[in-house]
mmCIF file of C-alpha atoms and ligand atoms in Angstrom:
data_model
loop_
_atom_site.group_PDB
_atom_site.id
_atom_site.type_symbol
_atom_site.label_atom_id
_atom_site.label_comp_id
_atom_site.label_asym_id
_atom_site.label_seq_id
_atom_site.Cartn_x
_atom_site.Cartn_y
_atom_site.Cartn_z
ATOM 1 C CA MET A 96 -0.034 0.046 -0.018
ATOM 2 C CA ASN A 97 1.357 3.286 -1.084
ATOM 3 C CA ILE A 98 0.465 6.458 0.907
ATOM 4 C CA ALA A 99 0.921 10.295 0.629
ATOM 5 C CA ILE A 100 0.997 13.150 3.075
ATOM 6 C CA VAL A 101 -0.120 16.438 1.641
ATOM 7 C CA GLY A 102 1.284 19.162 4.143
ATOM 8 C CA ALA A 103 4.047 16.929 5.254
ATOM 9 C CA THR A 104 6.243 19.725 6.563
ATOM 10 C CA GLY A 105 3.572 21.174 8.862
ATOM 11 C CA ASN A 106 2.762 20.594 12.396
ATOM 12 C CA VAL A 107 0.154 17.788 11.827
ATOM 13 C CA GLY A 108 2.029 16.376 8.751
ATOM 14 C CA ARG A 109 5.263 15.783 10.866
ATOM 15 C CA LYS A 110 3.055 14.141 13.554
ATOM 16 C CA ILE A 111 1.385 11.839 11.028
ATOM 17 C CA LEU A 112 4.919 10.651 10.249
ATOM 18 C CA GLU A 113 5.688 10.120 13.976
ATOM 19 C CA VAL A 114 2.305 8.171 14.423
ATOM 20 C CA ILE A 115 3.010 5.983 11.418
ATOM 21 C CA GLU A 116 6.262 4.973 12.784
ATOM 22 C CA LYS A 117 5.002 4.454 16.422
ATOM 23 C CA LEU A 118 1.905 2.391 15.209
ATOM 24 C CA ASN A 119 3.968 0.319 12.822
ATOM 25 C CA PHE A 120 1.537 1.398 10.077
ATOM 26 C CA GLU A 121 2.622 -0.580 7.092
ATOM 27 C CA PHE A 122 3.163 1.004 3.587
ATOM 28 C CA SER A 123 5.297 0.500 0.648
ATOM 29 C CA GLN A 124 5.964 3.843 -0.867
ATOM 30 C CA LEU A 125 5.489 7.108 0.901
ATOM 31 C CA TYR A 126 5.211 10.504 -0.854
ATOM 32 C CA LEU A 127 5.697 13.670 0.986
ATOM 33 C CA ILE A 128 3.907 16.738 -0.452
ATOM 34 C CA ALA A 129 4.132 20.389 0.493
ATOM 35 C CA SER A 130 4.057 23.893 -1.024
ATOM 36 C CA ASP A 131 6.173 24.927 -3.852
ATOM 37 C CA LYS A 132 8.593 26.688 -1.424
ATOM 38 C CA SER A 133 9.402 23.217 0.106
ATOM 39 C CA ILE A 134 9.910 21.238 -3.114
ATOM 40 C CA GLY A 135 13.314 19.311 -2.801
ATOM 41 C CA LYS A 136 13.617 19.786 0.951
ATOM 42 C CA LYS A 137 14.767 16.595 2.497
ATOM 43 C CA ILE A 138 12.980 14.653 5.422
ATOM 44 C CA ILE A 139 14.572 11.672 7.040
ATOM 45 C CA PHE A 140 12.038 9.072 7.989
ATOM 46 C CA LYS A 141 12.893 5.576 9.373
ATOM 47 C CA ASN A 142 16.432 6.003 8.131
ATOM 48 C CA LYS A 143 15.300 6.951 4.603
ATOM 49 C CA THR A 144 15.707 10.385 3.066
ATOM 50 C CA TYR A 145 12.602 11.623 1.247
ATOM 51 C CA SER A 146 12.448 14.632 -0.995
ATOM 52 C CA ILE A 147 9.424 16.810 -0.698
ATOM 53 C CA VAL A 148 7.442 17.007 -3.913
ATOM 54 C CA GLY A 149 4.807 19.495 -5.215
ATOM 55 C CA LEU A 150 1.126 19.136 -5.059
ATOM 56 C CA SER A 151 0.102 20.260 -8.617
ATOM 57 C CA ASP A 152 1.659 17.604 -10.680
ATOM 58 C CA PHE A 153 1.437 14.699 -8.126
ATOM 59 C CA ASP A 154 -0.360 11.694 -9.596
ATOM 60 C CA PHE A 155 -2.503 10.487 -6.889
ATOM 61 C CA SER A 156 -3.288 7.190 -8.664
ATOM 62 C CA LYS A 157 0.168 6.023 -7.126
ATOM 63 C CA VAL A 158 -1.276 5.978 -3.665
ATOM 64 C CA LYS A 159 -4.151 4.097 -1.942
ATOM 65 C CA ILE A 160 -4.503 6.745 0.905
ATOM 66 C CA ALA A 161 -3.667 10.368 0.942
ATOM 67 C CA PHE A 162 -3.545 12.183 4.186
ATOM 68 C CA PHE A 163 -4.387 15.934 3.794
ATOM 69 C CA SER A 164 -3.213 18.351 6.377
ATOM 70 C CA ALA A 165 -2.565 21.468 4.410
ATOM 71 C CA GLY A 166 -5.589 23.732 5.430
ATOM 72 C CA SER A 167 -9.044 24.329 4.040
ATOM 73 C CA ALA A 168 -8.238 26.207 0.944
ATOM 74 C CA ILE A 169 -5.906 23.404 -0.349
ATOM 75 C CA ALA A 170 -8.333 20.674 0.654
ATOM 76 C CA GLU A 171 -11.230 22.461 -1.066
ATOM 77 C CA LYS A 172 -9.348 22.710 -4.307
ATOM 78 C CA TRP A 173 -7.197 19.565 -4.295
ATOM 79 C CA ALA A 174 -9.035 16.817 -2.215
ATOM 80 C CA PRO A 175 -11.851 16.281 -4.772
ATOM 81 C CA ILE A 176 -9.192 16.026 -7.609
ATOM 82 C CA ALA A 177 -7.118 13.525 -5.479
ATOM 83 C CA ALA A 178 -10.270 11.631 -4.422
ATOM 84 C CA LYS A 179 -10.895 10.651 -8.073
ATOM 85 C CA LYS A 180 -7.776 8.342 -7.783
ATOM 86 C CA THR A 181 -7.299 7.723 -4.008
ATOM 87 C CA ILE A 182 -8.899 7.897 -0.621
ATOM 88 C CA VAL A 183 -8.532 11.265 1.119
ATOM 89 C CA ILE A 184 -8.404 11.555 4.852
ATOM 90 C CA ASP A 185 -8.654 15.321 5.494
ATOM 91 C CA ASN A 186 -7.688 17.135 8.609
ATOM 92 C CA SER A 187 -9.186 20.518 7.637
ATOM 93 C CA LYS A 188 -12.640 21.951 8.464
ATOM 94 C CA HIS A 189 -13.679 22.038 4.852
ATOM 95 C CA PHE A 190 -15.582 18.747 4.400
ATOM 96 C CA ARG A 191 -16.615 18.094 8.014
ATOM 97 C CA MET A 192 -20.215 19.062 7.730
ATOM 98 C CA ASP A 193 -20.845 17.761 4.179
ATOM 99 C CA LYS A 194 -23.638 15.224 4.830
ATOM 100 C CA ASP A 195 -22.106 12.747 2.370
ATOM 101 C CA ILE A 196 -18.645 12.745 3.982
ATOM 102 C CA PRO A 197 -18.085 10.660 7.219
ATOM 103 C CA LEU A 198 -16.804 12.784 10.052
ATOM 104 C CA VAL A 199 -14.937 10.238 12.101
ATOM 105 C CA VAL A 200 -13.390 9.688 15.591
ATOM 106 C CA PRO A 201 -12.756 5.902 15.493
ATOM 107 C CA GLU A 202 -13.471 5.038 19.062
ATOM 108 C CA VAL A 203 -16.927 6.882 18.645
ATOM 109 C CA ASN A 204 -18.462 6.246 15.296
ATOM 110 C CA ALA A 205 -15.956 4.155 13.113
ATOM 111 C CA ASP A 206 -18.960 2.408 11.556
ATOM 112 C CA THR A 207 -19.791 5.641 9.493
ATOM 113 C CA LEU A 208 -16.646 4.772 7.502
ATOM 114 C CA LYS A 209 -18.863 2.362 5.534
ATOM 115 C CA ASN A 210 -20.011 5.599 3.606
ATOM 116 C CA TYR A 211 -16.513 6.526 2.654
ATOM 117 C CA LYS A 212 -17.090 5.824 -1.095
ATOM 118 C CA ASN A 213 -19.697 8.514 -1.302
ATOM 119 C CA LYS A 214 -16.971 10.939 -2.172
ATOM 120 C CA ASN A 215 -13.735 8.962 -1.435
ATOM 121 C CA ILE A 216 -13.138 11.632 1.267
ATOM 122 C CA ILE A 217 -13.204 11.139 5.076
ATOM 123 C CA ALA A 218 -13.092 14.186 7.363
ATOM 124 C CA ASN A 219 -11.112 14.254 10.598
ATOM 125 C CA ALA A 220 -13.020 16.051 13.307
ATOM 126 C CA ASN A 221 -11.784 19.255 14.942
ATOM 127 C CA CYS A 222 -9.111 18.787 17.622
ATOM 128 C CA SER A 223 -11.310 20.292 20.366
ATOM 129 C CA THR A 224 -14.250 18.208 19.330
ATOM 130 C CA ILE A 225 -12.275 14.832 19.110
ATOM 131 C CA GLN A 226 -11.144 14.918 22.802
ATOM 132 C CA LEU A 227 -14.674 15.952 23.960
ATOM 133 C CA VAL A 228 -16.624 13.316 22.139
ATOM 134 C CA LEU A 229 -14.165 10.595 23.266
ATOM 135 C CA ALA A 230 -15.320 11.392 26.863
ATOM 136 C CA LEU A 231 -18.905 12.096 26.104
ATOM 137 C CA LYS A 232 -19.609 8.887 24.017
ATOM 138 C CA PRO A 233 -19.701 6.308 26.967
ATOM 139 C CA LEU A 234 -21.507 8.782 29.148
ATOM 140 C CA HIS A 235 -24.280 9.329 26.531
ATOM 141 C CA GLU A 236 -24.631 5.670 25.985
ATOM 142 C CA GLN A 237 -25.197 5.027 29.791
ATOM 143 C CA PHE A 238 -26.707 8.148 31.112
ATOM 144 C CA LYS A 239 -28.092 10.048 27.999
ATOM 145 C CA ILE A 240 -26.545 13.621 27.787
ATOM 146 C CA LYS A 241 -29.006 16.597 27.626
ATOM 147 C CA ARG A 242 -26.727 19.639 27.452
ATOM 148 C CA VAL A 243 -23.049 20.379 27.497
ATOM 149 C CA ILE A 244 -21.334 23.656 28.394
ATOM 150 C CA VAL A 245 -17.650 23.686 27.293
ATOM 151 C CA SER A 246 -14.918 26.246 27.750
ATOM 152 C CA THR A 247 -11.691 25.481 25.878
ATOM 153 C CA TYR A 248 -8.017 26.333 26.523
ATOM 154 C CA GLN A 249 -6.408 25.712 23.236
ATOM 155 C CA SER A 250 -2.717 25.646 22.569
ATOM 156 C CA VAL A 251 -1.029 27.742 19.869
ATOM 157 C CA SER A 252 0.083 24.573 17.990
ATOM 158 C CA GLY A 253 -3.547 24.172 17.006
ATOM 159 C CA ALA A 254 -3.130 27.428 14.854
ATOM 160 C CA GLY A 255 0.099 26.180 13.036
ATOM 161 C CA ASN A 256 3.743 26.317 12.724
ATOM 162 C CA ALA A 257 4.001 30.105 12.514
ATOM 163 C CA GLN A 258 1.938 30.646 15.606
ATOM 164 C CA MET A 259 4.179 28.361 17.711
ATOM 165 C CA ASP A 260 7.205 30.503 16.426
ATOM 166 C CA GLU A 261 5.277 33.663 17.297
ATOM 167 C CA LEU A 262 4.620 32.598 20.866
ATOM 168 C CA VAL A 263 8.502 32.226 21.324
ATOM 169 C CA GLU A 264 9.186 35.631 19.775
ATOM 170 C CA GLN A 265 6.508 37.332 21.744
ATOM 171 C CA SER A 266 7.550 35.727 24.968
ATOM 172 C CA LYS A 267 11.173 37.013 24.359
ATOM 173 C CA LYS A 268 9.914 40.505 23.685
ATOM 174 C CA PHE A 269 7.746 40.627 26.771
ATOM 175 C CA LEU A 270 10.577 39.501 29.070
ATOM 176 C CA ASN A 271 12.825 42.066 27.389
ATOM 177 C CA LYS A 272 10.125 44.673 27.902
ATOM 178 C CA GLU A 273 10.130 45.312 24.036
ATOM 179 C CA LYS A 274 6.918 46.250 22.129
ATOM 180 C CA ILE A 275 4.846 43.313 20.944
ATOM 181 C CA ASN A 276 3.118 43.623 17.409
ATOM 182 C CA PRO A 277 1.006 40.514 17.026
ATOM 183 C CA LYS A 278 1.211 38.932 13.506
ATOM 184 C CA ASN A 279 -0.606 35.745 13.393
ATOM 185 C CA PHE A 280 -2.827 36.435 16.504
ATOM 186 C CA THR A 281 -5.399 39.255 16.961
ATOM 187 C CA LYS A 282 -3.822 40.257 20.216
ATOM 188 C CA GLN A 283 -0.700 39.510 22.319
ATOM 189 C CA ILE A 284 -0.750 35.812 23.130
ATOM 190 C CA ALA A 285 2.442 35.665 25.327
ATOM 191 C CA PHE A 286 1.407 35.848 29.029
ATOM 192 C CA ASN A 287 -2.196 36.380 27.959
ATOM 193 C CA VAL A 288 -5.343 34.615 26.681
ATOM 194 C CA ILE A 289 -7.301 35.414 23.564
ATOM 195 C CA PRO A 290 -11.227 34.498 23.543
ATOM 196 C CA HIS A 291 -11.266 34.294 19.742
ATOM 197 C CA ILE A 292 -10.522 31.299 17.532
ATOM 198 C CA ASP A 293 -11.432 31.311 13.860
ATOM 199 C CA SER A 294 -13.770 33.819 12.363
ATOM 200 C CA PHE A 295 -16.898 35.577 14.037
ATOM 201 C CA MET A 296 -20.293 34.407 12.834
ATOM 202 C CA GLU A 297 -23.594 36.378 12.801
ATOM 203 C CA ASP A 298 -24.858 35.075 16.022
ATOM 204 C CA ARG A 299 -21.625 36.457 17.823
ATOM 205 C CA TYR A 300 -20.123 32.852 18.290
ATOM 206 C CA THR A 301 -16.824 32.025 16.617
ATOM 207 C CA LYS A 302 -16.617 29.365 13.938
ATOM 208 C CA GLU A 303 -14.544 27.300 16.415
ATOM 209 C CA GLU A 304 -17.377 27.377 18.837
ATOM 210 C CA TRP A 305 -19.859 26.588 15.991
ATOM 211 C CA LYS A 306 -17.702 23.562 14.991
ATOM 212 C CA MET A 307 -17.811 22.127 18.389
ATOM 213 C CA THR A 308 -21.630 22.265 18.445
ATOM 214 C CA VAL A 309 -22.341 20.965 14.930
ATOM 215 C CA GLU A 310 -19.557 18.352 14.899
ATOM 216 C CA THR A 311 -20.598 16.839 18.290
ATOM 217 C CA LYS A 312 -24.230 16.570 17.030
ATOM 218 C CA LYS A 313 -23.039 14.906 13.695
ATOM 219 C CA ILE A 314 -20.775 12.334 15.434
ATOM 220 C CA LEU A 315 -22.680 11.650 18.547
ATOM 221 C CA ASP A 316 -26.299 12.745 18.647
ATOM 222 C CA SER A 317 -28.092 15.611 16.996
ATOM 223 C CA ASN A 318 -30.281 15.934 20.174
ATOM 224 C CA ILE A 319 -27.501 16.882 22.433
ATOM 225 C CA LEU A 320 -27.413 20.608 23.206
ATOM 226 C CA LEU A 321 -23.944 22.160 23.380
ATOM 227 C CA THR A 322 -22.656 25.656 23.967
ATOM 228 C CA ALA A 323 -18.982 26.464 23.739
ATOM 229 C CA THR A 324 -16.482 29.342 24.504
ATOM 230 C CA CYS A 325 -13.149 28.775 22.768
ATOM 231 C CA VAL A 326 -10.042 30.423 23.956
ATOM 232 C CA ARG A 327 -6.430 30.565 22.748
ATOM 233 C CA VAL A 328 -3.833 30.183 25.549
ATOM 234 C CA PRO A 329 -0.127 30.580 25.582
ATOM 235 C CA VAL A 330 0.576 26.781 25.686
ATOM 236 C CA PHE A 331 2.720 25.139 23.001
ATOM 237 C CA VAL A 332 0.935 21.750 22.766
ATOM 238 C CA GLY A 333 -2.301 20.331 24.379
ATOM 239 C CA HIS A 334 -5.827 21.454 24.441
ATOM 240 C CA SER A 335 -7.715 21.575 27.729
ATOM 241 C CA GLU A 336 -11.568 21.695 28.297
ATOM 242 C CA SER A 337 -13.581 22.605 31.222
ATOM 243 C CA VAL A 338 -16.840 20.690 30.765
ATOM 244 C CA ASN A 339 -20.350 20.913 32.538
ATOM 245 C CA ILE A 340 -22.647 18.056 31.389
ATOM 246 C CA GLU A 341 -26.345 17.741 32.357
ATOM 247 C CA PHE A 342 -27.895 14.229 32.032
ATOM 248 C CA ASP A 343 -31.279 12.800 31.527
ATOM 249 C CA SER A 344 -30.792 10.063 34.102
ATOM 250 C CA ASN A 345 -29.543 9.984 37.642
ATOM 251 C CA VAL A 346 -25.867 10.446 38.021
ATOM 252 C CA ASP A 347 -23.282 11.466 40.439
ATOM 253 C CA SER A 348 -19.524 11.953 39.902
ATOM 254 C CA LYS A 349 -18.892 8.442 41.269
ATOM 255 C CA LYS A 350 -20.933 6.840 38.524
ATOM 256 C CA ILE A 351 -19.393 9.031 35.984
ATOM 257 C CA ARG A 352 -15.779 8.240 37.063
ATOM 258 C CA GLU A 353 -16.478 4.607 36.841
ATOM 259 C CA CYS A 354 -17.926 4.837 33.401
ATOM 260 C CA LEU A 355 -15.096 7.043 32.179
ATOM 261 C CA LYS A 356 -12.601 4.352 33.386
ATOM 262 C CA LYS A 357 -13.742 2.194 30.527
ATOM 263 C CA ALA A 358 -13.736 4.973 27.851
ATOM 264 C CA PRO A 359 -11.559 3.829 24.877
ATOM 265 C CA GLY A 360 -8.580 6.146 24.232
ATOM 266 C CA CYS A 361 -9.061 7.796 27.638
ATOM 267 C CA LYS A 362 -7.476 7.695 31.108
ATOM 268 C CA VAL A 363 -8.898 8.966 34.257
ATOM 269 C CA VAL A 364 -6.529 10.708 36.541
ATOM 270 C CA ASP A 365 -8.514 12.258 39.237
ATOM 271 C CA GLU A 366 -7.248 12.718 42.729
ATOM 272 C CA THR A 367 -8.139 15.560 44.965
ATOM 273 C CA LYS A 368 -4.391 16.236 45.988
ATOM 274 C CA ASP A 369 -1.609 18.455 44.622
ATOM 275 C CA GLY A 370 -0.961 17.235 41.108
ATOM 276 C CA GLY A 371 -3.751 14.662 41.058
ATOM 277 C CA TYR A 372 -4.894 15.932 37.584
ATOM 278 C CA ILE A 373 -3.378 16.175 34.064
ATOM 279 C CA THR A 374 -2.113 19.469 32.512
ATOM 280 C CA PRO A 375 -1.779 20.111 28.770
ATOM 281 C CA ALA A 376 2.083 20.131 29.062
ATOM 282 C CA GLU A 377 1.962 16.646 30.366
ATOM 283 C CA SER A 378 -0.339 15.495 27.577
ATOM 284 C CA ALA A 379 2.010 16.539 24.899
ATOM 285 C CA GLY A 380 3.400 13.626 23.002
ATOM 286 C CA ASP A 381 0.845 11.196 24.594
ATOM 287 C CA HIS A 382 -1.749 9.192 22.563
ATOM 288 C CA LEU A 383 -4.237 9.199 25.403
ATOM 289 C CA THR A 384 -6.987 11.707 26.306
ATOM 290 C CA TYR A 385 -6.934 12.534 30.026
ATOM 291 C CA ILE A 386 -9.953 13.255 32.279
ATOM 292 C CA SER A 387 -9.507 14.855 35.716
ATOM 293 C CA ARG A 388 -11.480 16.986 38.218
ATOM 294 C CA ILE A 389 -14.791 15.074 38.005
ATOM 295 C CA ARG A 390 -17.095 16.714 40.333
ATOM 296 C CA ASP A 391 -20.770 16.914 40.983
ATOM 297 C CA ASP A 392 -22.268 20.288 39.895
ATOM 298 C CA ASN A 393 -23.851 21.279 43.210
ATOM 299 C CA THR A 394 -26.014 23.889 41.617
ATOM 300 C CA LYS A 395 -28.007 21.445 39.264
ATOM 301 C CA LYS A 396 -29.375 17.993 39.533
ATOM 302 C CA ASN A 397 -27.839 15.270 37.484
ATOM 303 C CA SER A 398 -25.036 17.504 36.405
ATOM 304 C CA ILE A 399 -21.177 17.179 36.646
ATOM 305 C CA ASN A 400 -18.109 19.061 35.870
ATOM 306 C CA MET A 401 -14.878 17.675 34.528
ATOM 307 C CA TRP A 402 -11.518 18.582 32.876
ATOM 308 C CA ILE A 403 -10.344 16.880 29.596
ATOM 309 C CA VAL A 404 -6.841 17.313 28.288
ATOM 310 C CA SER A 405 -5.243 15.774 25.124
ATOM 311 C CA ASP A 406 -2.455 16.357 22.689
ATOM 312 C CA ASN A 407 -4.167 18.375 19.895
ATOM 313 C CA LEU A 408 -1.561 17.295 17.114
ATOM 314 C CA LEU A 409 -1.842 13.643 17.960
ATOM 315 C CA LYS A 410 -5.326 12.593 18.986
ATOM 316 C CA GLY A 411 -6.566 16.004 17.876
ATOM 317 C CA ALA A 412 -5.276 15.407 14.416
ATOM 318 C CA ALA A 413 -2.512 12.894 13.280
ATOM 319 C CA LEU A 414 -3.329 9.961 15.447
ATOM 320 C CA ASN A 415 -6.994 10.203 14.783
ATOM 321 C CA ALA A 416 -6.282 10.361 10.938
ATOM 322 C CA VAL A 417 -3.945 7.292 11.060
ATOM 323 C CA GLN A 418 -6.468 5.339 13.355
ATOM 324 C CA ILE A 419 -9.074 6.137 10.488
ATOM 325 C CA ALA A 420 -6.770 4.697 7.950
ATOM 326 C CA ASN A 421 -6.128 1.653 10.079
ATOM 327 C CA VAL A 422 -9.969 0.884 10.379
ATOM 328 C CA LEU A 423 -10.384 1.474 6.604
ATOM 329 C CA ILE A 424 -7.617 -0.932 5.809
ATOM 330 C CA LYS A 425 -8.885 -3.661 8.331
ATOM 331 C CA LYS A 426 -12.546 -3.377 7.300
ATOM 332 C CA TYR A 427 -13.126 -1.637 4.133
ATOM 333 C CA ILE A 428 -10.320 -1.724 1.648
ATOM 334 C CA ASN A 429 -7.946 -4.428 0.684
HETATM 335 N N1 NAP B 252 -2.675 21.768 14.598
HETATM 336 C C1 NAP B 252 -3.737 21.176 15.074
HETATM 337 O O1 NAP B 252 -3.942 21.043 16.255
HETATM 338 C C2 NAP B 252 -4.763 20.670 14.158
HETATM 339 C C3 NAP B 252 -5.758 19.823 14.655
HETATM 340 C C4 NAP B 252 -6.826 19.484 13.770
HETATM 341 C C5 NAP B 252 -6.673 19.869 12.434
HETATM 342 N N2 NAP B 252 -5.706 20.809 11.931
HETATM 343 C C6 NAP B 252 -5.814 21.234 10.639
HETATM 344 O O2 NAP B 252 -4.724 20.509 9.934
HETATM 345 C C7 NAP B 252 -4.380 21.378 8.751
HETATM 346 C C8 NAP B 252 -2.759 21.602 8.956
HETATM 347 O O3 NAP B 252 -2.568 22.238 10.188
HETATM 348 P P1 NAP B 252 -1.017 22.443 10.730
HETATM 349 O O4 NAP B 252 -1.209 22.895 12.004
HETATM 350 O O5 NAP B 252 -0.218 21.289 10.380
HETATM 351 O O6 NAP B 252 -0.499 23.693 9.759
HETATM 352 P P2 NAP B 252 0.855 24.102 9.470
HETATM 353 O O7 NAP B 252 1.858 23.710 10.329
HETATM 354 O O8 NAP B 252 0.919 25.594 9.027
HETATM 355 O O9 NAP B 252 1.351 23.287 8.123
HETATM 356 C C9 NAP B 252 0.652 23.619 6.836
HETATM 357 C C10 NAP B 252 1.195 22.488 5.711
HETATM 358 O O10 NAP B 252 0.560 22.720 4.611
HETATM 359 C C11 NAP B 252 1.553 22.836 3.504
HETATM 360 N N3 NAP B 252 0.990 23.691 2.384
HETATM 361 C C12 NAP B 252 0.702 25.025 2.506
HETATM 362 N N4 NAP B 252 0.377 25.419 1.263
HETATM 363 C C13 NAP B 252 0.492 24.374 0.429
HETATM 364 C C14 NAP B 252 0.188 24.158 -0.993
HETATM 365 N N5 NAP B 252 -0.128 25.168 -1.735
HETATM 366 N N6 NAP B 252 0.520 22.988 -1.478
HETATM 367 C C15 NAP B 252 0.830 21.918 -0.716
HETATM 368 N N7 NAP B 252 0.963 21.995 0.624
HETATM 369 C C16 NAP B 252 0.829 23.315 1.116
HETATM 370 C C17 NAP B 252 2.609 23.525 4.216
HETATM 371 O O11 NAP B 252 3.920 23.373 3.408
HETATM 372 P P3 NAP B 252 5.035 24.383 3.516
HETATM 373 O O12 NAP B 252 5.909 23.963 4.688
HETATM 374 O O13 NAP B 252 5.803 24.120 2.307
HETATM 375 O O14 NAP B 252 4.488 25.805 3.572
HETATM 376 C C18 NAP B 252 2.681 22.683 5.524
HETATM 377 O O15 NAP B 252 3.230 21.368 5.247
HETATM 378 C C19 NAP B 252 -5.194 22.616 8.947
HETATM 379 O O16 NAP B 252 -6.401 22.386 8.150
HETATM 380 C C20 NAP B 252 -5.556 22.598 10.396
HETATM 381 O O17 NAP B 252 -6.766 23.252 10.637
HETATM 382 C C21 NAP B 252 -4.797 21.210 12.860
#
């Protein structure tokens, strides 16, 4: 099986390589694709040197699966062209809400992959949605979720390479008491937080907040009510979420903790002592999604609060995409 990675030099693309190696994902030929400025650049992977190739003249019939992680504009233009000749697993937001395209988090709705042939494109969910639905799925099955209120604390790697570099630059300037002129952020991000991710919509929410609502409904259950506030924080890798959930049935934090202990892809670390919880820096590089601070909401019946942390570049993007490919290969393609 031959594979390609479009956006191989980016944050997510490089993580896809890392995951392929870690999971021993088998392939024959690997093609690494990026923008024209990177053509000819070398990437060493598994002791072999690969030259980056361009997108416009790449023949996608050479590969069985193409991982796309080059943003929405590239996906919009090139994924349908590639999908005539290969299966595309796209990390961008572009195709997620297309009703003919499966939006997949394998632990939650792998069965929807049976529809992949509709367009030969599969969408990877948004990073903040993926870690949330991993925790919500077993809870919804057992206790039926009515409403979710989520506030996110999203790392700068979720915005891309340039934004990670800018956090370093801004931090140096801040410490040197120099003037900060934000380039890739709307305001200062170093030693600050920004309550704005993606563009504003007519109803005053941001598109990131909207994505969390509509993607959760598409993946899990259209009856779940979800409202979100998404915030960018000066963390390099690892998204965190403070989540309040109201259930239909009788719950308490003890039952919730027991249920979450069995959640695939998740680990409960929840002790009421110093350090008895997971922070985003600790989640970086890890394949698991961590759940901590599970508490009864003392102001509302059948409601709980919790804290979810995951590596946004791994489970939030690269790992999820490679897991999708693994299910595809095992169950749907030969
Ligand atoms: N970061 C996350 O947490 C996360 C999570 C879920 C989904 N995503 C999504 O994944 C996608 C990639 O994000 P990222 O963080 O990896 O971005 P990034 O670090 O900025 O990387 C972008 C990649 O796209 C390539 N690219 C840009 N223009 C291209 C073109 N014309 N033709 C071919 N390749 C081109 C870049 O190549 P050059 O190096 O040559 O410019 C680079 O490899 C985005 O859609 C993002 O929303 C990201």
